[in-house]
């Protein structure tokens, strides 16, 4: 399942040559939910790499800017900011495919800002912006319910649809091609047409 998840994300990212990969231009999340930050460095295997993720926007006033660190493939919590303690997780399975997928749990408004991910040994870096909004509420049977939990997997569903649509289109094209190439059964009318045209 994890490999399929990584493969799906690989098909939805753009690969840019040189010292740059690809990252989502902006990630949107709601207070209390989760935010998934994706950085694509394919085709590099990052399992044994050193990587650092930190805040680089001026709104983050903590002198320690580190969000997450990996040293030789092992998580390093020593430099991590107190603001992110026990809230950030890494999908380690995706590292072999060149994907760094960080999930921030229990998102709050102060998490909004720009995140930079660097790979010092490869001299590569990517940044993205996280935009956190107050959780929307809706009326259900007269009660106020928050939609933050209901939308925690919304971003992943978006990528799933990007994979489903082209597959569905290919299936439809195959069905149409088979229908057009299928030979028609012979009928007496076909014989009459041949006779009238001088064909015996």
Coordinates of C-alpha atoms in Angstrom, one line a residue, residues 62-139:
X62 CA 11.2 31.0 17.5
X63 CA 15.0 31.3 17.2
X64 CA 15.1 27.6 16.5
X65 CA 13.7 27.2 13.0
X66 CA 14.1 23.5 12.6
X67 CA 10.9 21.5 11.9
X68 CA 12.4 18.1 11.1
X69 CA 15.9 16.6 10.6
X70 CA 17.2 13.3 9.3
X71 CA 20.8 12.2 9.7
X72 CA 22.1 9.2 7.7
X73 CA 18.5 7.9 7.4
X74 CA 17.8 8.3 11.1
X75 CA 15.4 10.9 12.6
X76 CA 17.3 13.5 14.6
X77 CA 15.1 15.3 17.1
X78 CA 17.9 17.3 18.8
X79 CA 17.6 20.5 16.7
X80 CA 13.8 20.4 16.4
X81 CA 11.9 23.5 17.5
X82 CA 9.6 23.0 20.6
X83 CA 6.7 24.2 18.4
X84 CA 6.9 21.0 16.4
X85 CA 7.8 18.4 19.1
X86 CA 5.7 15.3 18.7
X87 CA 3.7 16.8 15.8
X88 CA 5.8 16.0 12.7
X89 CA 6.2 12.5 11.1
X90 CA 8.0 11.3 8.0
X91 CA 6.8 8.7 5.5
X92 CA 10.2 6.8 5.3
X93 CA 8.9 4.4 2.7
X94 CA 8.8 7.2 0.1
X95 CA 12.5 8.2 0.6
X96 CA 13.8 5.5 -1.8
X97 CA 11.7 7.1 -4.6
X98 CA 13.1 10.5 -3.9
X99 CA 10.0 11.8 -2.1
X100 CA 10.1 13.6 1.2
X101 CA 6.6 13.5 2.7
X102 CA 6.3 15.3 6.1
X103 CA 3.0 15.4 8.0
X104 CA 2.3 18.0 10.6
X105 CA -0.4 16.9 13.0
X106 CA -2.7 19.0 15.1
X107 CA -2.1 22.0 12.9
X108 CA -2.6 25.5 14.3
X109 CA -2.6 29.0 12.8
X110 CA 1.1 29.6 13.8
X111 CA 2.1 26.8 11.5
X112 CA 1.3 29.0 8.5
X113 CA 4.4 30.1 6.6
X114 CA 7.2 29.0 4.3
X115 CA 9.0 25.7 4.8
X116 CA 12.4 25.0 3.3
X117 CA 13.8 21.5 2.8
X118 CA 17.5 21.1 2.1
X119 CA 19.7 18.1 1.1
X120 CA 23.2 19.3 1.9
X121 CA 25.1 16.4 0.4
X122 CA 23.2 16.8 -2.9
X123 CA 23.2 20.6 -2.8
X124 CA 19.5 20.6 -3.4
X125 CA 16.6 22.5 -1.8
X126 CA 12.9 23.1 -2.2
X127 CA 10.4 25.3 -0.4
X128 CA 6.6 25.6 -0.1
X129 CA 4.1 27.6 1.7
X130 CA 1.6 26.2 4.2
X131 CA -1.6 28.2 4.6
X132 CA -3.7 27.3 7.7
X133 CA -7.2 28.5 8.2
X134 CA -9.8 28.3 11.0
X135 CA -11.8 25.1 10.7
X136 CA -15.0 25.7 8.8
X137 CA -18.3 24.7 10.5
X138 CA -21.5 23.5 9.0
X139 CA -25.0 22.7 10.3

